[in-house]
PDB file of C-alpha atoms in Angstrom:
ATOM      1  CA  UNK A   1      95.844 129.394 114.742  1.00  0.00           C
ATOM      2  CA  UNK A   2      92.553 130.725 116.052  1.00  0.00           C
ATOM      3  CA  UNK A   3      91.074 127.245 116.464  1.00  0.00           C
ATOM      4  CA  UNK A   4      94.213 126.122 118.313  1.00  0.00           C
ATOM      5  CA  UNK A   5      94.037 129.148 120.628  1.00  0.00           C
ATOM      6  CA  UNK A   6      90.368 128.487 121.409  1.00  0.00           C
ATOM      7  CA  UNK A   7      91.306 124.928 122.353  1.00  0.00           C
ATOM      8  CA  UNK A   8      94.337 125.997 124.383  1.00  0.00           C
ATOM      9  CA  UNK A   9      92.714 128.872 126.301  1.00  0.00           C
ATOM     10  CA  UNK A  10      89.049 127.844 126.475  1.00  0.00           C
ATOM     11  CA  UNK A  11      89.082 124.072 126.068  1.00  0.00           C
ATOM     12  CA  UNK A  12      87.033 124.246 122.855  1.00  0.00           C
ATOM     13  CA  UNK A  13      86.718 121.047 120.838  1.00  0.00           C
ATOM     14  CA  UNK A  14      89.115 120.770 117.936  1.00  0.00           C
ATOM     15  CA  UNK A  15      89.664 118.408 115.029  1.00  0.00           C
ATOM     16  CA  UNK A  16      93.412 117.994 115.614  1.00  0.00           C
ATOM     17  CA  UNK A  17      94.126 116.419 112.226  1.00  0.00           C
ATOM     18  CA  UNK A  18      92.246 119.150 110.342  1.00  0.00           C
ATOM     19  CA  UNK A  19      94.069 121.897 112.237  1.00  0.00           C
ATOM     20  CA  UNK A  20      97.448 120.279 111.608  1.00  0.00           C
ATOM     21  CA  UNK A  21      96.599 119.971 107.912  1.00  0.00           C
ATOM     22  CA  UNK A  22      95.811 123.705 107.803  1.00  0.00           C
ATOM     23  CA  UNK A  23      99.161 124.558 109.407  1.00  0.00           C
ATOM     24  CA  UNK A  24     101.066 122.431 106.897  1.00  0.00           C
ATOM     25  CA  UNK A  25      99.133 123.772 103.900  1.00  0.00           C
ATOM     26  CA  UNK A  26      99.526 127.383 105.038  1.00  0.00           C
ATOM     27  CA  UNK A  27     103.265 127.030 105.580  1.00  0.00           C
ATOM     28  CA  UNK A  28     103.768 125.520 102.110  1.00  0.00           C
ATOM     29  CA  UNK A  29     101.666 128.227 100.435  1.00  0.00           C
ATOM     30  CA  UNK A  30     103.410 131.065 102.269  1.00  0.00           C
ATOM     31  CA  UNK A  31     106.873 129.606 101.621  1.00  0.00           C
ATOM     32  CA  UNK A  32     106.157 129.422  97.898  1.00  0.00           C
ATOM     33  CA  UNK A  33     105.266 133.128  98.008  1.00  0.00           C
ATOM     34  CA  UNK A  34     108.304 134.020 100.146  1.00  0.00           C
ATOM     35  CA  UNK A  35     105.856 135.563 102.618  1.00  0.00           C
ATOM     36  CA  UNK A  36     107.311 136.966 105.824  1.00  0.00           C
ATOM     37  CA  UNK A  37     104.523 135.323 107.832  1.00  0.00           C
ATOM     38  CA  UNK A  38     105.681 131.780 106.911  1.00  0.00           C
ATOM     39  CA  UNK A  39     108.130 131.389 109.829  1.00  0.00           C
ATOM     40  CA  UNK A  40     105.381 132.417 112.231  1.00  0.00           C
ATOM     41  CA  UNK A  41     102.971 129.837 110.797  1.00  0.00           C
ATOM     42  CA  UNK A  42     105.718 127.246 111.279  1.00  0.00           C
ATOM     43  CA  UNK A  43     106.337 128.303 114.860  1.00  0.00           C
ATOM     44  CA  UNK A  44     102.602 128.104 115.617  1.00  0.00           C
ATOM     45  CA  UNK A  45     102.622 124.634 114.054  1.00  0.00           C
ATOM     46  CA  UNK A  46     105.549 123.755 116.312  1.00  0.00           C
ATOM     47  CA  UNK A  47     103.599 124.946 119.331  1.00  0.00           C
ATOM     48  CA  UNK A  48     100.610 122.879 118.183  1.00  0.00           C
ATOM     49  CA  UNK A  49     102.848 119.807 117.882  1.00  0.00           C
ATOM     50  CA  UNK A  50     104.349 120.435 121.311  1.00  0.00           C
ATOM     51  CA  UNK A  51     101.151 121.210 123.200  1.00  0.00           C
ATOM     52  CA  UNK A  52      98.549 119.090 121.412  1.00  0.00           C
ATOM     53  CA  UNK A  53     100.433 116.086 120.081  1.00  0.00           C
ATOM     54  CA  UNK A  54     103.302 116.234 122.586  1.00  0.00           C
ATOM     55  CA  UNK A  55     105.588 115.428 119.663  1.00  0.00           C
ATOM     56  CA  UNK A  56     108.680 117.268 120.835  1.00  0.00           C
ATOM     57  CA  UNK A  57     110.900 116.023 118.012  1.00  0.00           C
ATOM     58  CA  UNK A  58     108.531 117.331 115.317  1.00  0.00           C
ATOM     59  CA  UNK A  59     107.968 120.562 117.255  1.00  0.00           C
ATOM     60  CA  UNK A  60     111.715 121.151 117.508  1.00  0.00           C
ATOM     61  CA  UNK A  61     112.068 120.518 113.776  1.00  0.00           C
ATOM     62  CA  UNK A  62     109.345 123.095 112.982  1.00  0.00           C
ATOM     63  CA  UNK A  63     110.881 125.671 115.321  1.00  0.00           C
ATOM     64  CA  UNK A  64     114.319 125.217 113.758  1.00  0.00           C
ATOM     65  CA  UNK A  65     112.923 125.464 110.213  1.00  0.00           C
ATOM     66  CA  UNK A  66     111.055 128.626 111.217  1.00  0.00           C
ATOM     67  CA  UNK A  67     114.268 130.165 112.554  1.00  0.00           C
ATOM     68  CA  UNK A  68     116.256 129.122 109.467  1.00  0.00           C
ATOM     69  CA  UNK A  69     113.637 130.553 107.120  1.00  0.00           C
ATOM     70  CA  UNK A  70     113.349 133.794 109.097  1.00  0.00           C
ATOM     71  CA  UNK A  71     117.132 134.209 109.183  1.00  0.00           C
ATOM     72  CA  UNK A  72     117.462 133.739 105.433  1.00  0.00           C
ATOM     73  CA  UNK A  73     114.453 135.788 104.300  1.00  0.00           C
ATOM     74  CA  UNK A  74     115.648 139.070 102.826  1.00  0.00           C
ATOM     75  CA  UNK A  75     113.559 142.186 103.065  1.00  0.00           C
ATOM     76  CA  UNK A  76     114.105 145.425 101.226  1.00  0.00           C
ATOM     77  CA  UNK A  77     117.658 146.521 100.484  1.00  0.00           C
ATOM     78  CA  UNK A  78     118.884 142.997 101.259  1.00  0.00           C
ATOM     79  CA  UNK A  79     118.250 143.555 104.965  1.00  0.00           C
ATOM     80  CA  UNK A  80     117.055 140.582 106.959  1.00  0.00           C
ATOM     81  CA  UNK A  81     114.273 141.967 109.167  1.00  0.00           C
ATOM     82  CA  UNK A  82     113.405 138.603 110.737  1.00  0.00           C
ATOM     83  CA  UNK A  83     116.949 137.487 111.514  1.00  0.00           C
ATOM     84  CA  UNK A  84     117.125 136.350 115.137  1.00  0.00           C
ATOM     85  CA  UNK A  85     113.391 136.983 115.599  1.00  0.00           C
ATOM     86  CA  UNK A  86     112.900 136.959 119.402  1.00  0.00           C
ATOM     87  CA  UNK A  87     109.573 135.114 119.365  1.00  0.00           C
ATOM     88  CA  UNK A  88     110.976 132.254 117.304  1.00  0.00           C
ATOM     89  CA  UNK A  89     114.107 131.950 119.446  1.00  0.00           C
ATOM     90  CA  UNK A  90     112.036 132.104 122.626  1.00  0.00           C
ATOM     91  CA  UNK A  91     109.746 129.296 121.459  1.00  0.00           C
ATOM     92  CA  UNK A  92     112.653 126.965 120.742  1.00  0.00           C
ATOM     93  CA  UNK A  93     114.232 127.837 124.100  1.00  0.00           C
ATOM     94  CA  UNK A  94     110.955 126.980 125.859  1.00  0.00           C
ATOM     95  CA  UNK A  95     110.816 123.628 124.083  1.00  0.00           C
ATOM     96  CA  UNK A  96     114.409 122.788 125.017  1.00  0.00           C
ATOM     97  CA  UNK A  97     113.699 123.726 128.622  1.00  0.00           C
ATOM     98  CA  UNK A  98     110.582 121.572 128.748  1.00  0.00           C
ATOM     99  CA  UNK A  99     112.376 118.627 127.154  1.00  0.00           C
ATOM    100  CA  UNK A 100     115.227 118.900 129.660  1.00  0.00           C
ATOM    101  CA  UNK A 101     112.725 119.180 132.526  1.00  0.00           C
ATOM    102  CA  UNK A 102     110.986 115.934 131.546  1.00  0.00           C
ATOM    103  CA  UNK A 103     114.336 114.294 130.730  1.00  0.00           C
ATOM    104  CA  UNK A 104     113.549 113.934 127.010  1.00  0.00           C
ATOM    105  CA  UNK A 105     116.789 115.833 126.327  1.00  0.00           C
ATOM    106  CA  UNK A 106     119.952 116.053 128.415  1.00  0.00           C
ATOM    107  CA  UNK A 107     120.367 119.103 130.620  1.00  0.00           C
ATOM    108  CA  UNK A 108     123.054 120.291 128.182  1.00  0.00           C
ATOM    109  CA  UNK A 109     120.091 121.424 126.033  1.00  0.00           C
ATOM    110  CA  UNK A 110     119.754 124.234 128.565  1.00  0.00           C
ATOM    111  CA  UNK A 111     123.018 125.707 127.276  1.00  0.00           C
ATOM    112  CA  UNK A 112     121.464 126.116 123.839  1.00  0.00           C
ATOM    113  CA  UNK A 113     118.311 127.544 125.434  1.00  0.00           C
ATOM    114  CA  UNK A 114     120.487 130.105 127.238  1.00  0.00           C
ATOM    115  CA  UNK A 115     122.244 131.051 124.013  1.00  0.00           C
ATOM    116  CA  UNK A 116     118.926 131.444 122.174  1.00  0.00           C
ATOM    117  CA  UNK A 117     117.560 133.625 124.951  1.00  0.00           C
ATOM    118  CA  UNK A 118     120.696 135.777 125.080  1.00  0.00           C
ATOM    119  CA  UNK A 119     120.327 136.417 121.354  1.00  0.00           C
ATOM    120  CA  UNK A 120     116.592 137.099 121.691  1.00  0.00           C
ATOM    121  CA  UNK A 121     117.120 139.526 124.572  1.00  0.00           C
ATOM    122  CA  UNK A 122     119.816 141.332 122.581  1.00  0.00           C
ATOM    123  CA  UNK A 123     117.408 141.676 119.653  1.00  0.00           C
ATOM    124  CA  UNK A 124     114.607 142.923 121.903  1.00  0.00           C
ATOM    125  CA  UNK A 125     116.954 145.605 123.183  1.00  0.00           C
ATOM    126  CA  UNK A 126     118.318 146.481 119.729  1.00  0.00           C
ATOM    127  CA  UNK A 127     114.821 146.772 118.276  1.00  0.00           C
ATOM    128  CA  UNK A 128     113.490 148.569 121.339  1.00  0.00           C
ATOM    129  CA  UNK A 129     110.728 145.986 121.328  1.00  0.00           C
ATOM    130  CA  UNK A 130     108.045 145.529 123.938  1.00  0.00           C
ATOM    131  CA  UNK A 131     108.161 141.753 123.436  1.00  0.00           C
ATOM    132  CA  UNK A 132     109.396 140.760 126.877  1.00  0.00           C
ATOM    133  CA  UNK A 133     108.824 137.013 126.839  1.00  0.00           C
ATOM    134  CA  UNK A 134     112.543 136.225 126.407  1.00  0.00           C
ATOM    135  CA  UNK A 135     113.278 138.060 129.656  1.00  0.00           C
ATOM    136  CA  UNK A 136     110.603 136.063 131.465  1.00  0.00           C
ATOM    137  CA  UNK A 137     111.811 132.831 129.895  1.00  0.00           C
ATOM    138  CA  UNK A 138     115.398 133.611 130.914  1.00  0.00           C
ATOM    139  CA  UNK A 139     114.236 133.893 134.521  1.00  0.00           C
ATOM    140  CA  UNK A 140     112.377 130.573 134.197  1.00  0.00           C
ATOM    141  CA  UNK A 141     115.559 129.041 132.788  1.00  0.00           C
ATOM    142  CA  UNK A 142     117.597 130.341 135.714  1.00  0.00           C
ATOM    143  CA  UNK A 143     115.146 128.714 138.139  1.00  0.00           C
ATOM    144  CA  UNK A 144     115.086 125.459 136.159  1.00  0.00           C
ATOM    145  CA  UNK A 145     118.881 125.240 136.150  1.00  0.00           C
ATOM    146  CA  UNK A 146     118.894 125.740 139.908  1.00  0.00           C
ATOM    147  CA  UNK A 147     116.178 123.125 140.405  1.00  0.00           C
ATOM    148  CA  UNK A 148     117.929 120.546 138.231  1.00  0.00           C
ATOM    149  CA  UNK A 149     121.315 121.170 139.849  1.00  0.00           C
ATOM    150  CA  UNK A 150     119.843 120.338 143.252  1.00  0.00           C
ATOM    151  CA  UNK A 151     118.358 117.101 141.912  1.00  0.00           C
ATOM    152  CA  UNK A 152     121.533 115.851 140.289  1.00  0.00           C
TER     153      UNK A 152
END
């Protein structure tokens, strides 16, 4: 993740194949250990696929697997502490928005993005979290819907 961030924020050189291999290996290792960090490794891999490789199909797959794993990962007392994790939901919503913007997905994908963000915002409120990205993304979605409605 660190190497990806240095590339993304500072334009550092990166061996894309080596970084992708690390993401895949880490996710497999963490999944086998039922580690709570595994969905986050997957979502970072999804972001890598989206931003670096511009492979939106693979990125969407990684985001959805991350959400599925987080939602089904029990914590203590059979609670599910990562169910509806706002960061994971927000990342998938951002991908759907981007794909609709570039016409890689129909604008109906924005309905799912809205649903994901509504859930994420509800979780942020319930958890009294300071993770406010879903609120910002919801505003971006509102503007995107308005922009696309004027084009069509």
